[in-house]
Short mmCIF file of C-alpha atoms in Angstrom, two decimals:
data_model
loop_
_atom_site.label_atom_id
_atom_site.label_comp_id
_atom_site.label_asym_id
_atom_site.label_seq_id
_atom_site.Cartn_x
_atom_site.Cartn_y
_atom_site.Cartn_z
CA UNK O 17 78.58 -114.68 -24.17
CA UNK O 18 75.15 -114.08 -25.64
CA UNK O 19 76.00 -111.19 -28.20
CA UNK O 20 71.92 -110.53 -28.77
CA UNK O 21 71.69 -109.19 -25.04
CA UNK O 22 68.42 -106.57 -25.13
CA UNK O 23 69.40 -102.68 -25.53
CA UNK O 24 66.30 -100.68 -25.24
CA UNK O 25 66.89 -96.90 -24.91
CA UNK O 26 64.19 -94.97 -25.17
CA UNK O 27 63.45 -91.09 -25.09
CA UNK O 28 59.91 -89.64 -23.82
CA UNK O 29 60.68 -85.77 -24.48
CA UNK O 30 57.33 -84.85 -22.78
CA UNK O 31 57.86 -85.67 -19.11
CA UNK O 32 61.88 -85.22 -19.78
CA UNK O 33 62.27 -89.43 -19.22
CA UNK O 34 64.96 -91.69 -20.66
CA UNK O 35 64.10 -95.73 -19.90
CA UNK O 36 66.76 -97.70 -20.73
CA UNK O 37 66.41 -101.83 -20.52
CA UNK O 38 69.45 -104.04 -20.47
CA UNK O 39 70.28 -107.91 -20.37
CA UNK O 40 73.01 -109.06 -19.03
CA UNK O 41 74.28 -112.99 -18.90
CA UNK O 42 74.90 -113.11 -15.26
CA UNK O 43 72.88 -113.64 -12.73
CA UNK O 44 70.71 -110.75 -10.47
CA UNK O 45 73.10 -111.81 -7.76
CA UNK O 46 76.48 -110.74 -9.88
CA UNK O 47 75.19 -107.81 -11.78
CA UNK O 48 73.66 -106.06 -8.45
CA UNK O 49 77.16 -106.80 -7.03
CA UNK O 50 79.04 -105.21 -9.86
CA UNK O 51 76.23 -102.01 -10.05
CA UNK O 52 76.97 -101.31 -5.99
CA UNK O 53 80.87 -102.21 -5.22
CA UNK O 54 83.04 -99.32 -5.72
CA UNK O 55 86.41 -101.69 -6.79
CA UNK O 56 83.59 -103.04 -9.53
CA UNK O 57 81.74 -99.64 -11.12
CA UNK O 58 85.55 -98.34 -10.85
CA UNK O 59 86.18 -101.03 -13.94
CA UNK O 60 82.99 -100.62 -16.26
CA UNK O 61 80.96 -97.46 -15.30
CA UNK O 62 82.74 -94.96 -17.90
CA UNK O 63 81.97 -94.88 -21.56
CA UNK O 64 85.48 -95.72 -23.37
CA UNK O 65 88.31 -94.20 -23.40
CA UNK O 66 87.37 -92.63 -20.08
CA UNK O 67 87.45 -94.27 -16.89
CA UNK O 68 85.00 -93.71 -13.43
CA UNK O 69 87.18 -93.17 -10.31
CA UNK O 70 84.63 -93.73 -6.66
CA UNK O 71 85.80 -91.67 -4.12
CA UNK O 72 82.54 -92.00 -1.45
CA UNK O 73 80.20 -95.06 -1.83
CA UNK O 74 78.04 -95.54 1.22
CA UNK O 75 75.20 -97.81 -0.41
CA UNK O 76 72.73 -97.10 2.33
CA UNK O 77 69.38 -95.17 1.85
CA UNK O 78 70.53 -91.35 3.20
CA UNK O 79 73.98 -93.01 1.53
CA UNK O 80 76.49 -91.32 -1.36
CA UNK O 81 77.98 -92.41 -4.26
CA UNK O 82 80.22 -89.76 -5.44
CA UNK O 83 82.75 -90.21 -8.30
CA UNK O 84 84.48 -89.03 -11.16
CA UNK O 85 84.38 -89.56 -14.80
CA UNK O 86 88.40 -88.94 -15.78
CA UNK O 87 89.63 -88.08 -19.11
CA UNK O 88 92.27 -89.85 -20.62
CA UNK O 89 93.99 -86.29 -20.06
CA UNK O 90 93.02 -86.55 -16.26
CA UNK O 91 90.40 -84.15 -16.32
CA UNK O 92 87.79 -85.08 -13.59
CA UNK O 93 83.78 -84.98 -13.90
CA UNK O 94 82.43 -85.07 -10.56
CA UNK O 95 79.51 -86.65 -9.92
CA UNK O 96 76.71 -87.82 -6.95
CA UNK O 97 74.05 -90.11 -6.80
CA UNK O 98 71.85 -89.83 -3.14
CA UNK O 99 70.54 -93.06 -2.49
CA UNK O 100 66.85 -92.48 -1.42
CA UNK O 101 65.59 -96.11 -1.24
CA UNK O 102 67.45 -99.39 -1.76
CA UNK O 103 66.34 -102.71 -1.86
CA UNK O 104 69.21 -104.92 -2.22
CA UNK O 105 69.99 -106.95 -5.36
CA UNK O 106 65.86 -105.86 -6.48
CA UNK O 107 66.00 -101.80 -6.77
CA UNK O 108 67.47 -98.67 -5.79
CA UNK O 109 66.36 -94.78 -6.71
CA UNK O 110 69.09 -92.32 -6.26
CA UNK O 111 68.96 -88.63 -7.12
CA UNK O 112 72.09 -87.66 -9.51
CA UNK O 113 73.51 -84.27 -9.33
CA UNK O 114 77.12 -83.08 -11.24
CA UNK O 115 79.32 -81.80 -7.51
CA UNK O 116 82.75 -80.62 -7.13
CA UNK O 117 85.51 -82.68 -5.65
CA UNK O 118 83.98 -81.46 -2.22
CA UNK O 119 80.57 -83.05 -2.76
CA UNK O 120 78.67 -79.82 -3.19
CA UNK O 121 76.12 -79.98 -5.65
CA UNK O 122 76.52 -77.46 -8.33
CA UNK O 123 74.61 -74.22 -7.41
CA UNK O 124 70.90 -74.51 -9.32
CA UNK O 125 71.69 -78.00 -10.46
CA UNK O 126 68.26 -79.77 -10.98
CA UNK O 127 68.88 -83.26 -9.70
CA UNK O 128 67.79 -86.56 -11.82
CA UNK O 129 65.28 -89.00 -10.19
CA UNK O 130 66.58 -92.30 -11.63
CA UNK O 131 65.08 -95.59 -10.69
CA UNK O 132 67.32 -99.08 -11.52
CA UNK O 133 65.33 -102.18 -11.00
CA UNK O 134 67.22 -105.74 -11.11
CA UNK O 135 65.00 -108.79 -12.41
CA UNK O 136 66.24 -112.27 -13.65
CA UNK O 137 65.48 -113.29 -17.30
CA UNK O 138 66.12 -115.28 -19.92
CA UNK O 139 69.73 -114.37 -20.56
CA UNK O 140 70.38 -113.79 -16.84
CA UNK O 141 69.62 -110.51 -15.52
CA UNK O 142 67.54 -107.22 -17.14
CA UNK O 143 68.18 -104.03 -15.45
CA UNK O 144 65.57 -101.20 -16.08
CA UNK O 145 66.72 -97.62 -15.77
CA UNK O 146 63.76 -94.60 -15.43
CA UNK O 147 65.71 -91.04 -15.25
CA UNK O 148 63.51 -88.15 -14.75
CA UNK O 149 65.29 -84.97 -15.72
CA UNK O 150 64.84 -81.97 -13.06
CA UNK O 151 66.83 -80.07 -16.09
CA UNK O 152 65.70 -79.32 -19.32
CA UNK O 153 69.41 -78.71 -20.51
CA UNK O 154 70.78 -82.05 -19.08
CA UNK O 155 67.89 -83.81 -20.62
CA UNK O 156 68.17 -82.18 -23.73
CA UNK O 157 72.15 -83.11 -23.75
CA UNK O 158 71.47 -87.11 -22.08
CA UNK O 159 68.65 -87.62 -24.94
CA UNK O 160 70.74 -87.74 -27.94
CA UNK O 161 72.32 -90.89 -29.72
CA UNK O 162 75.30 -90.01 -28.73
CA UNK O 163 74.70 -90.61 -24.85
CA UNK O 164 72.83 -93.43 -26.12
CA UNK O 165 76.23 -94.92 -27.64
CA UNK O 166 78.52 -94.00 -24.64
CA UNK O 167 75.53 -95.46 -22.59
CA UNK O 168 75.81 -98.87 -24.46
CA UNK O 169 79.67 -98.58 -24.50
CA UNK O 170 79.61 -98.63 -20.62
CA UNK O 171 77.11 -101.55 -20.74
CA UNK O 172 79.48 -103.49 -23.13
CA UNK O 173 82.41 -102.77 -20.25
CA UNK O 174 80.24 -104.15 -17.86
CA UNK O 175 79.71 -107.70 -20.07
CA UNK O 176 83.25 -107.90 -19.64
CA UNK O 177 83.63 -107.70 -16.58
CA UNK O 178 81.07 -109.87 -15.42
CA UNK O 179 82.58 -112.39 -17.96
CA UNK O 180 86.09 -111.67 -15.91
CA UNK O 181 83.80 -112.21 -12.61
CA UNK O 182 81.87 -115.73 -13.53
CA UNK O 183 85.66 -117.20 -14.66
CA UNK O 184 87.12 -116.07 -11.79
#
């Protein structure tokens, strides 16, 4: 495994934007599959020690993905991301909202516009993530080195598993 994989996370506080850029040594093929199958994001998509948990994922543009981030005490985060374009194994934008177990979107929640865009490079694959913040508060808690650090955590998870993936 190349252990010098780019980690780019980057904070523009004026339009309320984090871009993060990651390589990954796996091809676009793997990575998009690991990014979009619930059984998959169900084993990396969690900073450590918690763990993600799909309940809905209907990868479809109009399509859910709605899950929760547990606590290793159980305690659920709910979660949704609307899928308003896809375009498989190149890009998808989805607007992320926290919900309840139901679905609902928190009353007043300002979603996040994020972009992910899949491209082959050097080591494999880089994946490009654009969120644009509808809420000052979220951005202000999402643009801190600390979400930068559970952000790479996840990532790291996700090496692993596609390690798991190309042995299997």
């Amino acid at each position: 495994m190349n252990i010098n994989l780019l980690y780019d996370f980057s904070v523009d506080r004026e339009n309320q934007i984090i871009h993060i850029t990651r390589e990954f040594n796996a091809g676009p093929e793997l990575v998009w599959q690991a990014w979009t199958t619930a059984r998959l994001l169900d084993q990396w998509c969690a900073p450590n020690p918690y763990r993600t948990e799909t309940k809905v994922l209907d990868l479809r543009q109009g399509g859910i993905w709605q899950y929760a981030i547990v606590s290793p005490e159980g305690q659920k985060h709910w979660s949704r991301h609307d899928y308003q374009h896809i375009e498989t194994r190149k890009s998808m934008t989805e607007l992320r909202a926290f919900c309840d177990e139901g679905g609902q979107v928190v009353p007043g929640f300002l979603p996040t516009e994020a972009t992910t865009t899949f491209e082959e490079a050097e080591a494999g694959t880089r994946v490009t993530i654009h969120e644009r913040y509808g809420s000052q508060e979220i951005f202000e808690k999402m643009a801190t080195e600390t979400h930068k650090k559970g952000f790479s955590s996840h990532l790291k998870n996700l090496d692993r598993l596609l390690l798991t993936l190309q042995a299997g």
